Short mmCIF file of C-alpha atoms and ligand atoms in Angstrom, two decimals:
data_model
loop_
_atom_site.label_atom_id
_atom_site.label_comp_id
_atom_site.label_asym_id
_atom_site.label_seq_id
_atom_site.Cartn_x
_atom_site.Cartn_y
_atom_site.Cartn_z
CA MET A 1 102.86 69.88 96.49
CA ALA A 2 103.87 73.19 95.45
CA ALA A 3 103.13 75.86 98.08
CA PRO A 4 99.65 77.40 97.91
CA VAL A 5 100.45 81.19 96.38
CA ASP A 6 99.61 84.07 98.65
CA TYR A 7 97.69 86.55 97.17
CA SER A 8 96.31 88.86 99.78
CA THR A 9 99.17 92.21 99.48
CA TYR A 10 99.87 91.69 95.22
CA LEU A 11 102.13 94.66 94.85
CA VAL A 12 103.00 95.14 90.49
CA THR A 13 105.44 97.67 89.63
CA ASP A 14 105.05 101.16 87.12
CA SER A 15 107.28 102.34 84.79
CA THR A 16 104.32 105.73 84.37
CA PRO A 17 107.27 108.47 85.17
CA GLY A 18 105.98 110.05 88.51
CA ILE A 19 104.84 107.31 90.46
CA LEU A 20 108.25 106.08 91.19
CA GLY A 21 110.19 109.17 91.12
CA ASP A 22 113.50 109.42 91.56
CA ARG A 23 114.09 105.99 93.96
CA ASP A 24 114.88 103.47 92.34
CA LEU A 25 112.45 99.91 91.35
CA CYS A 26 114.56 97.70 93.40
CA GLN A 27 114.90 99.80 96.45
CA VAL A 28 111.41 100.32 96.27
CA VAL A 29 109.97 96.39 95.58
CA GLU A 30 112.88 95.37 98.36
CA ALA A 31 111.55 97.45 101.19
CA ALA A 32 108.15 96.56 100.27
CA LEU A 33 108.71 92.71 100.39
CA GLN A 34 109.94 93.72 104.27
CA GLY A 35 106.76 94.86 104.64
CA GLY A 36 104.91 92.01 104.03
CA VAL A 37 103.76 92.00 99.83
CA THR A 38 103.07 88.56 99.17
CA ILE A 39 103.46 88.20 95.22
CA VAL A 40 105.07 90.44 92.80
CA GLN A 41 104.60 91.80 88.86
CA TYR A 42 106.77 92.99 87.25
CA ARG A 43 104.93 95.94 84.98
CA ASP A 44 106.95 98.22 82.37
CA LYS A 45 104.81 99.59 79.18
CA HIS A 46 107.70 101.74 78.56
CA SER A 47 111.71 100.20 78.82
CA SER A 48 113.72 98.63 76.24
CA ARG A 49 112.86 94.63 76.60
CA ASP A 50 117.45 94.71 77.33
CA VAL A 51 116.18 96.95 80.15
CA VAL A 52 112.88 94.85 80.71
CA VAL A 53 114.58 91.32 81.15
CA GLU A 54 117.88 93.22 82.87
CA THR A 55 115.35 94.99 85.49
CA ALA A 56 113.60 91.72 85.74
CA LYS A 57 116.67 90.00 86.44
CA LYS A 58 117.63 91.35 89.86
CA LEU A 59 113.82 91.66 90.76
CA HIS A 60 113.52 88.04 90.22
CA ASP A 61 116.48 88.16 92.92
CA ILE A 62 115.07 89.99 95.79
CA CYS A 63 112.08 88.36 94.95
CA LYS A 64 113.90 85.01 95.49
CA ARG A 65 115.65 85.90 99.13
CA PHE A 66 111.96 86.67 100.64
CA ARG A 67 110.07 83.20 98.61
CA VAL A 68 107.53 85.64 96.94
CA PRO A 69 106.65 84.68 92.91
CA PHE A 70 107.28 86.65 90.45
CA LEU A 71 105.75 87.65 87.84
CA ILE A 72 106.27 89.89 84.34
CA ASN A 73 103.31 91.64 82.48
CA ASP A 74 102.81 90.99 79.29
CA GLN A 75 106.07 89.89 78.07
CA VAL A 76 105.35 86.34 78.32
CA ASP A 77 109.13 85.42 76.42
CA VAL A 78 110.69 87.61 79.29
CA ALA A 79 109.29 85.23 82.18
CA ALA A 80 110.21 82.29 79.96
CA GLU A 81 114.21 83.65 79.74
CA ILE A 82 114.15 84.27 83.31
CA GLY A 83 112.76 81.82 84.35
CA CYS A 84 109.97 83.53 86.87
CA GLU A 85 106.82 82.12 88.56
CA GLY A 86 104.61 83.18 86.30
CA ALA A 87 103.38 85.85 83.66
CA HIS A 88 100.46 87.89 84.26
CA ILE A 89 98.64 89.03 80.83
CA GLY A 90 95.89 91.30 79.77
CA GLN A 91 92.79 90.93 77.57
CA ASP A 92 94.55 91.77 74.29
CA ASP A 93 97.78 90.36 74.71
CA LEU A 94 98.81 86.56 74.23
CA ASP A 95 96.12 83.48 75.39
CA ILE A 96 96.68 81.21 78.31
CA LYS A 97 97.06 78.88 75.93
CA GLN A 98 100.28 80.10 74.14
CA ALA A 99 101.92 81.71 77.29
CA ARG A 100 101.49 78.18 79.08
CA GLU A 101 103.34 76.99 76.06
CA LEU A 102 105.30 79.18 75.83
CA LEU A 103 106.14 79.19 80.55
CA GLY A 104 105.98 75.33 81.02
CA PRO A 105 104.43 73.35 83.44
CA GLY A 106 104.32 74.71 87.09
CA LYS A 107 103.98 78.64 86.26
CA ILE A 108 101.23 80.91 87.37
CA ILE A 109 99.49 82.77 84.73
CA GLY A 110 97.07 85.84 85.92
CA VAL A 111 94.59 87.44 83.74
CA THR A 112 93.09 90.64 83.99
CA ALA A 113 88.99 90.82 83.71
CA SER A 114 86.69 93.29 83.83
CA SER A 115 84.05 91.57 82.91
CA ILE A 116 81.77 88.34 83.70
CA GLU A 117 82.34 86.70 80.37
CA GLU A 118 86.02 87.83 81.01
CA ALA A 119 86.28 86.30 83.97
CA LEU A 120 84.52 83.30 83.01
CA GLN A 121 86.64 82.80 79.67
CA ALA A 122 89.48 83.37 81.56
CA ALA A 123 88.43 80.42 84.16
CA LYS A 124 87.82 78.32 81.66
CA ALA A 125 90.70 78.36 80.21
CA GLY A 126 92.50 77.48 83.05
CA ALA A 127 94.63 80.63 84.30
CA ASP A 128 95.68 80.32 87.66
CA TYR A 129 93.83 83.75 89.21
CA LEU A 130 91.75 87.40 87.90
CA GLY A 131 92.85 90.60 88.97
CA ILE A 132 89.05 91.65 88.13
CA GLY A 133 88.75 95.86 87.64
CA THR A 134 88.93 98.70 87.17
CA VAL A 135 87.56 98.35 91.20
CA TYR A 136 88.52 102.71 91.78
CA SER A 137 90.04 105.60 88.82
CA THR A 138 93.10 105.45 88.90
CA GLN A 139 95.74 108.35 87.84
CA THR A 140 98.00 104.82 87.41
CA LYS A 141 96.86 103.76 84.21
CA LYS A 142 95.27 105.40 81.67
CA ASP A 143 93.63 102.68 79.30
CA THR A 144 91.53 101.10 81.79
CA LYS A 145 87.63 99.76 80.41
CA SER A 146 85.50 100.61 82.88
CA ILE A 147 84.98 101.31 86.55
CA ILE A 148 82.79 98.60 88.31
CA GLY A 149 83.01 99.44 91.76
CA SER A 150 83.19 96.73 94.60
CA SER A 151 79.47 95.67 93.58
CA GLY A 152 81.24 95.14 90.15
CA VAL A 153 83.94 92.98 91.30
CA ARG A 154 81.18 90.83 93.19
CA THR A 155 79.02 89.79 90.56
CA ILE A 156 81.69 88.34 88.98
CA LEU A 157 83.11 86.83 92.32
CA SER A 158 79.50 84.95 92.15
CA GLN A 159 79.02 84.39 88.57
CA LEU A 160 82.62 82.70 88.59
CA ALA A 161 81.30 80.49 92.07
CA ALA A 162 78.08 79.50 90.30
CA ASN A 163 79.89 78.49 87.32
CA GLY A 164 82.20 75.74 88.95
CA HIS A 165 84.68 78.17 89.48
CA ASP A 166 85.52 78.23 93.26
CA ASP A 167 88.97 77.69 92.77
CA ILE A 168 90.32 80.19 90.50
CA SER A 169 92.27 83.09 92.67
CA THR A 170 91.39 86.71 92.97
CA VAL A 171 92.21 89.85 93.32
CA CYS A 172 90.95 93.14 92.62
CA ILE A 173 92.81 96.27 91.35
CA GLY A 174 92.58 99.75 90.54
CA GLY A 175 92.50 102.62 93.30
CA ILE A 176 93.16 100.21 96.03
CA ASN A 177 94.65 101.74 98.80
CA ILE A 178 94.86 102.01 102.62
CA SER A 179 91.97 103.67 103.86
CA ASN A 180 89.78 101.60 101.75
CA ALA A 181 91.52 97.91 101.53
CA GLN A 182 89.40 96.41 104.14
CA GLN A 183 86.28 98.04 102.84
CA VAL A 184 86.24 96.86 99.33
CA MET A 185 87.40 93.21 100.69
CA THR A 186 84.13 92.85 102.42
CA GLN A 187 81.87 94.66 100.19
CA SER A 188 83.40 92.90 96.97
CA SER A 189 83.24 89.73 98.46
CA ALA A 190 79.35 87.12 97.41
CA PRO A 191 78.07 84.91 99.84
CA ALA A 192 80.26 81.65 97.27
CA LYS A 193 82.86 83.52 96.90
CA SER A 194 85.62 85.88 98.57
CA LEU A 195 88.40 87.55 97.29
CA ASP A 196 92.16 86.39 98.47
CA GLY A 197 93.33 90.34 97.67
CA VAL A 198 94.17 93.19 96.90
CA ALA A 199 96.78 94.69 93.79
CA VAL A 200 98.09 98.13 94.25
CA VAL A 201 100.43 100.01 92.29
CA SER A 202 100.52 103.86 93.49
CA ALA A 203 99.31 102.54 97.06
CA ILE A 204 103.04 101.23 97.74
CA ILE A 205 104.90 102.49 95.21
CA ALA A 206 104.29 105.91 95.36
CA ALA A 207 104.34 105.64 99.09
CA ALA A 208 106.82 107.74 101.41
CA ASP A 209 107.36 104.83 103.26
CA PRO A 210 106.74 101.64 101.42
CA ALA A 211 107.36 98.76 103.85
CA ALA A 212 105.32 100.89 106.03
CA ALA A 213 102.78 100.76 103.77
CA ALA A 214 103.24 96.69 102.12
CA ARG A 215 102.42 96.83 106.44
CA GLU A 216 99.56 98.66 107.17
CA LEU A 217 98.36 97.01 103.26
CA SER A 218 98.55 93.44 104.42
CA ALA A 219 96.72 94.27 107.42
CA LYS A 220 93.51 95.76 106.33
CA VAL A 221 93.28 92.77 103.61
CA LEU A 222 93.93 90.29 106.89
CA THR A 223 91.32 92.01 109.05
CA ALA A 224 88.96 91.44 106.10
CA LYS A 225 89.75 87.81 105.66
CA VAL A 226 88.66 87.75 109.71
CA PRO A 227 85.29 86.37 108.78
CA ASP A 228 86.03 84.42 106.44
CA VAL A 229 87.71 81.78 108.79
CA ILE A 230 84.53 82.72 111.19
CA GLN A 231 81.88 81.42 109.16
CA ALA A 232 83.93 78.71 107.60
CA VAL A 233 84.43 77.22 111.53
CA ALA A 234 80.21 77.83 111.65
CA LYS A 235 79.46 75.97 108.52
CA LYS A 236 82.40 73.11 109.34
CA THR A 237 81.57 72.66 112.82
CA PRO A 238 85.35 70.66 113.41
CA LEU A 239 87.02 68.70 115.61
CA SER A 240 88.45 70.26 118.00
CA HIS A 241 90.27 67.25 119.35
CA ASN A 242 92.13 68.24 122.90
CA MET A 243 94.89 66.30 125.15
CA THR A 244 94.86 69.10 127.59
CA ASN A 245 95.81 69.72 130.93
CA LEU A 246 93.31 68.07 134.00
CA VAL A 247 92.21 72.30 135.31
CA VAL A 248 90.89 73.16 131.85
CA GLN A 249 89.20 70.32 130.19
CA ASN A 250 85.59 71.41 131.13
CA PHE A 251 86.05 75.29 130.21
CA ALA A 252 88.36 74.60 126.95
CA ALA A 253 85.63 72.44 126.01
CA ASN A 254 82.52 74.89 126.51
CA VAL A 255 85.21 77.93 124.81
CA GLY A 256 85.27 75.73 121.97
CA LEU A 257 81.44 75.13 121.49
CA ALA A 258 80.37 78.83 122.26
CA VAL A 259 83.52 79.86 118.85
CA GLY A 260 81.58 76.85 116.66
CA ALA A 261 83.72 73.62 116.61
CA SER A 262 82.52 70.01 117.90
CA PRO A 263 85.08 69.66 120.56
CA ILE A 264 86.35 66.20 122.38
CA MET A 265 88.62 66.11 124.67
CA ALA A 266 90.40 62.51 124.61
CA ASN A 267 93.92 62.17 126.46
CA TYR A 268 94.13 57.89 124.76
CA ALA A 269 96.26 57.86 121.98
CA GLU A 270 95.52 54.78 120.73
CA GLU A 271 90.92 56.77 119.68
CA ALA A 272 93.78 59.40 117.46
CA ALA A 273 93.88 57.35 114.49
CA ASP A 274 90.25 57.03 114.42
CA LEU A 275 90.10 61.11 115.47
CA ALA A 276 92.56 62.68 112.69
CA LYS A 277 89.88 61.04 110.24
CA LEU A 278 87.57 63.54 110.65
CA GLY A 279 89.04 66.72 109.34
CA GLY A 280 89.66 68.22 111.98
CA SER A 281 92.55 69.33 114.82
CA LEU A 282 94.84 68.23 117.59
CA VAL A 283 95.59 70.34 120.49
CA ILE A 284 98.29 69.31 122.04
CA ASN A 285 98.56 70.85 125.58
CA MET A 286 101.24 69.89 127.82
CA GLY A 287 100.25 71.87 131.07
CA THR A 288 99.79 67.77 133.07
CA VAL A 289 102.90 66.32 131.37
CA THR A 290 103.33 62.77 132.76
CA PRO A 291 105.13 60.19 131.31
CA ASP A 292 102.43 58.16 130.16
CA GLY A 293 100.92 61.68 128.85
CA LEU A 294 104.50 62.49 127.06
CA LYS A 295 103.44 58.98 124.93
CA ASN A 296 100.18 59.38 123.82
CA TYR A 297 101.31 62.87 122.68
CA ILE A 298 103.98 61.73 120.66
CA GLN A 299 101.38 58.40 119.09
CA ALA A 300 98.30 60.61 118.48
CA LEU A 301 100.95 64.08 116.90
CA GLU A 302 102.33 60.78 114.34
CA ALA A 303 98.66 59.85 113.47
CA TYR A 304 97.41 63.51 112.93
CA ASN A 305 101.00 64.02 110.93
CA ALA A 306 99.79 60.55 109.22
CA ALA A 307 96.18 61.67 108.45
CA GLY A 308 97.49 65.36 107.57
CA GLY A 309 95.17 67.38 110.51
CA PRO A 310 97.17 70.03 111.41
CA VAL A 311 98.64 69.99 115.56
CA LEU A 312 98.71 72.99 117.50
CA LEU A 313 101.09 73.22 119.92
CA ASP A 314 101.10 74.68 123.48
CA PRO A 315 104.14 74.22 125.52
CA VAL A 316 102.57 74.87 128.42
CA GLY A 317 105.44 75.66 131.14
CA ALA A 318 108.30 74.64 129.14
CA GLY A 319 110.73 76.44 130.97
CA ALA A 320 109.62 75.75 134.14
CA THR A 321 110.87 72.19 134.37
CA ALA A 322 113.66 69.79 132.75
CA VAL A 323 111.19 67.37 133.15
CA ARG A 324 109.07 70.47 130.30
CA ARG A 325 112.46 71.34 128.30
CA SER A 326 112.72 67.50 127.95
CA ALA A 327 109.35 67.00 126.61
CA VAL A 328 109.05 69.55 124.51
CA LYS A 329 112.65 68.46 122.27
CA THR A 330 110.85 65.04 123.02
CA LEU A 331 107.34 66.20 120.70
CA LEU A 332 109.06 68.74 118.22
CA ALA A 333 111.51 66.22 117.24
CA ALA A 334 108.80 63.68 117.29
CA GLY A 335 106.37 65.42 114.18
CA SER A 336 104.95 68.55 113.03
CA PHE A 337 102.97 71.52 114.00
CA ALA A 338 101.05 73.73 112.11
CA VAL A 339 101.00 76.34 115.47
CA ILE A 340 102.67 76.95 118.20
CA LYS A 341 101.21 79.34 120.99
CA GLY A 342 102.39 79.83 123.91
CA ASN A 343 103.93 82.91 126.73
CA GLU A 344 106.85 84.48 125.90
CA GLY A 345 108.93 82.28 128.61
CA GLU A 346 107.69 79.46 126.58
CA ILE A 347 108.18 80.38 123.02
CA GLN A 348 112.04 81.85 124.55
CA THR A 349 112.81 78.26 125.56
CA LEU A 350 111.94 76.65 122.06
CA HIS A 351 113.88 79.59 120.67
CA GLY A 352 117.21 77.63 123.21
CA ALA A 353 116.92 80.65 125.48
CA SER A 354 117.58 79.14 129.40
CA VAL A 355 114.70 81.55 130.54
CA THR A 356 113.79 80.34 134.14
CA GLN A 357 110.16 80.37 134.48
CA ARG A 358 107.99 80.57 137.95
CA GLY A 359 105.94 77.61 137.28
CA VAL A 360 103.60 78.37 134.09
CA ASP A 361 103.28 82.13 135.00
CA SER A 362 103.79 84.72 132.14
CA ASP A 363 106.35 87.20 132.44
CA SER A 364 107.19 89.45 130.00
CA THR A 365 110.88 91.23 129.80
CA LEU A 366 112.00 91.37 126.04
CA SER A 367 111.51 94.57 124.14
CA LEU A 368 108.27 94.23 121.19
CA ALA A 369 111.12 93.94 118.17
CA GLN A 370 113.04 91.47 120.56
CA ARG A 371 109.63 89.41 120.94
CA ALA A 372 109.00 89.52 117.13
CA SER A 373 112.71 88.77 115.68
CA VAL A 374 112.15 85.47 118.43
CA VAL A 375 109.08 84.70 117.54
CA GLN A 376 110.41 84.81 113.71
CA SER A 377 112.94 82.48 113.97
CA VAL A 378 111.45 79.71 115.94
CA ALA A 379 108.62 79.63 113.40
CA ARG A 380 111.31 79.27 110.72
CA ALA A 381 112.85 76.95 112.89
CA GLN A 382 109.87 74.53 112.98
CA GLY A 383 108.03 75.56 110.03
CA ALA A 384 105.05 76.56 111.92
CA VAL A 385 103.00 79.30 112.56
CA VAL A 386 104.26 80.51 115.94
CA LEU A 387 101.82 83.04 118.44
CA MET A 388 103.62 84.10 121.40
CA THR A 389 100.60 85.98 123.91
CA GLY A 390 101.10 88.28 126.09
CA VAL A 391 99.23 92.42 126.04
CA THR A 392 100.51 92.41 122.86
CA ASP A 393 99.71 88.85 120.42
CA ILE A 394 102.76 88.54 118.37
CA LEU A 395 102.10 85.60 115.44
CA SER A 396 104.28 85.02 112.46
CA ASP A 397 104.94 82.66 109.95
CA GLY A 398 108.48 83.14 109.95
CA ARG A 399 106.83 85.47 106.54
CA ARG A 400 104.63 87.70 107.27
CA THR A 401 104.48 89.16 111.33
CA PHE A 402 101.05 90.65 113.02
CA ARG A 403 100.12 91.33 116.28
CA VAL A 404 97.02 91.98 117.72
CA ASP A 405 96.98 94.20 120.56
CA ASN A 406 93.12 93.16 121.79
CA GLY A 407 92.05 91.68 125.57
CA HIS A 408 91.54 92.58 128.83
CA GLU A 409 93.66 91.74 132.26
CA LEU A 410 91.03 90.30 132.97
CA LEU A 411 91.75 86.78 131.08
CA ALA A 412 95.05 86.70 133.49
CA GLN A 413 93.15 86.91 136.07
CA VAL A 414 91.64 83.22 135.05
CA THR A 415 93.00 80.01 135.08
CA GLY A 416 93.58 78.27 131.22
CA THR A 417 92.03 81.38 129.22
CA GLY A 418 95.99 80.61 127.16
CA CYS A 419 94.76 77.14 126.99
CA THR A 420 91.00 77.76 125.69
CA LEU A 421 93.01 80.08 123.07
CA GLY A 422 94.54 77.32 121.53
CA THR A 423 91.49 74.97 121.79
CA THR A 424 90.08 78.72 119.81
CA ILE A 425 92.41 78.23 117.40
CA SER A 426 92.27 74.62 116.68
CA ALA A 427 88.58 75.41 115.21
CA MET A 428 90.06 78.10 113.23
CA ILE A 429 92.86 75.86 111.16
CA ALA A 430 91.25 73.51 110.58
CA ALA A 431 88.00 74.97 108.92
CA TYR A 432 90.04 77.28 106.99
CA PRO A 433 93.29 75.15 106.05
CA GLN A 434 94.40 77.64 102.98
CA ASP A 435 96.04 79.95 105.36
CA THR A 436 97.25 79.31 108.41
CA LEU A 437 99.06 82.32 109.65
CA VAL A 438 95.34 84.14 109.08
CA ALA A 439 93.43 81.33 110.72
CA ALA A 440 95.61 81.42 113.59
CA VAL A 441 94.84 85.86 113.74
CA ALA A 442 91.45 85.46 112.97
CA GLY A 443 91.08 83.07 116.63
CA THR A 444 93.65 85.12 118.63
CA ALA A 445 91.41 88.92 117.51
CA MET A 446 87.96 86.80 118.00
CA PHE A 447 89.54 85.61 121.66
CA GLY A 448 90.72 89.10 122.77
CA VAL A 449 88.06 91.02 121.19
CA ALA A 450 85.36 89.09 122.82
CA ALA A 451 86.92 89.68 126.46
CA GLU A 452 87.13 93.63 125.81
CA LEU A 453 83.38 93.45 125.91
CA ALA A 454 83.16 90.50 128.34
CA ALA A 455 84.60 93.07 130.63
CA GLY A 456 83.19 95.81 129.66
CA ARG A 457 79.53 94.24 131.15
CA ALA A 458 77.75 96.05 133.83
CA GLU A 459 78.12 92.54 135.98
CA VAL A 460 81.01 91.20 135.40
CA ARG A 461 82.98 92.61 138.50
CA GLY A 462 86.32 90.03 138.55
CA PRO A 463 87.23 87.04 137.43
CA GLY A 464 84.24 84.51 138.48
CA THR A 465 81.69 86.84 136.62
CA PHE A 466 83.66 87.40 133.71
CA VAL A 467 84.36 83.81 133.14
CA PRO A 468 80.59 83.45 131.94
CA ALA A 469 80.48 86.39 130.02
CA PHE A 470 83.73 85.89 128.16
CA ILE A 471 81.35 82.90 126.99
CA ASP A 472 78.66 84.85 126.35
CA GLU A 473 80.47 87.35 123.99
CA LEU A 474 82.54 84.39 122.16
CA TYR A 475 79.25 82.64 121.47
CA GLY A 476 77.79 86.33 119.92
CA VAL A 477 81.29 87.19 118.00
CA ARG A 478 80.74 84.31 116.37
CA LYS A 479 76.74 83.85 115.68
CA ALA A 480 76.65 87.73 114.00
CA THR A 481 79.37 87.17 112.32
CA ALA A 482 77.94 84.10 110.55
CA GLU A 483 75.51 85.64 110.23
CA GLY A 484 77.36 87.93 108.07
CA ASP A 485 77.19 91.20 110.54
CA SER A 486 81.41 91.62 111.14
CA ARG A 487 80.56 95.56 113.03
CA TRP A 488 83.13 93.86 115.50
CA LEU A 489 86.15 94.67 113.00
CA SER A 490 85.94 97.68 114.36
CA LEU A 491 87.11 96.77 118.15
CA ILE A 492 90.28 94.91 116.23
CA LYS A 493 93.17 96.93 117.41
N1 3NM B 1 95.13 97.86 85.90
P1 3NM B 1 96.65 102.05 91.42
S1 3NM B 1 94.42 99.20 86.87
C1 3NM B 1 98.53 97.77 85.94
O1 3NM B 1 92.21 98.23 85.55
C2 3NM B 1 96.83 97.99 86.64
O2 3NM B 1 92.66 95.76 84.94
C3 3NM B 1 94.22 97.47 86.11
O3 3NM B 1 97.54 101.23 89.65
C4 3NM B 1 93.11 97.36 85.50
O4 3NM B 1 96.18 100.71 92.26
C5 3NM B 1 95.76 99.46 87.34
O5 3NM B 1 98.21 103.14 91.24
C6 3NM B 1 96.61 99.87 87.87
O6 3NM B 1 95.86 102.47 90.96
C7 3NM B 1 96.56 100.46 89.62
MG1 MG B 2 98.43 93.92 79.01
#
């Protein structure tokens, strides 16, 4: 099965003189890719066909290096000629059937839609995604039909859902920038259908620093998706099967309940095959590993891998003892993990460094840039989303990297908070399989904000009073989000 296309930060290039200035398009696109653009469309209304083919080939090569799909606007024949991932067509261009025939199977076809009729027609005709707009007035495209605002987008999304087109991907376009992206994503979303991302030209192409612009824009889009994740958990109440250590069983189960999961603490692997069929996820936390425990982890991991259920690994104290270093190696070789979460020493151990951890405590010696680079390379090596916890949490799937700066020092004064973050994230990845990284960021942000809210309460005087307040705040954030109140998002750092 082809990997799902990530539409969250969609870059459209433009040939209008003035936008690019005297900069080189290839360099700007490459910088944007470094910043985290997830899909690129080459749109050139001025150049000759030869120049378009030549530029498209260059841009396609750059996108391939970043494993990002590359599409061509209108000129479906050029897309077919260079064999790129697809084409974007307007209402006045080729029809979808002709485009599909020209491009061949497995290609992405996107269509511009500015009304309910156009959207439904394109969805029915089999478009892979819609570019819905024009949201706000823009200098970039002169012949825009109508400015529909976020309310227009929302109406189109709800009509798509009402007509059974829940599956079609959608982005919106026109006048979107870093300042309005999060709001556009949130305000455009209908209860039954959300946008997958935003498409921009000038916000990135005309930015002084296209990489930074792309990075900031993707963070905004991602933040806007956090409520979707928490709402998915509230709706599905996913099973969170924990094979965890003796210390945190009760705390982790309560945190699991607070965030909207259905936790089960079950360390006997014979049960895993049955549990794996229930659509939930598994947490393997090797905080109190034993030879018998390790055998059980492996059997359960295999059961979840076979059933397609995501597994989160928490390699507690991975660098502390020879036994644990060996246990981690055995586990990583035994199956695949959707998420690996650990502190700096643990993730460095997975990276092959011989760090000696003092027991299971967390210490930090690396710079932020070094930590990000370790996280990215473990993510690539393991094909997993990796979360390195710390004052700044860093998350990456090897391609996209995000940081979360929420949390409170009291989290480090209570045993097992890190383990309960694993349980929290396990609920998110089970309920939001479309994007494990977004799900993991949502869990991390929710956790950190709840800790801050709890620590700020009048009755909280230290670790003892912090725990119940923290569980209350997780519960409160979940309840509010499920009911459509996402004001707490403004607290995400
Ligand atoms: N299509 P900017 S608006 C290419 O409404 C394009 O279909 C639009 O540029 C549509 O991000 C547009 O600079 C230009 O506003 C968007
Ligand atoms: Mg067109």
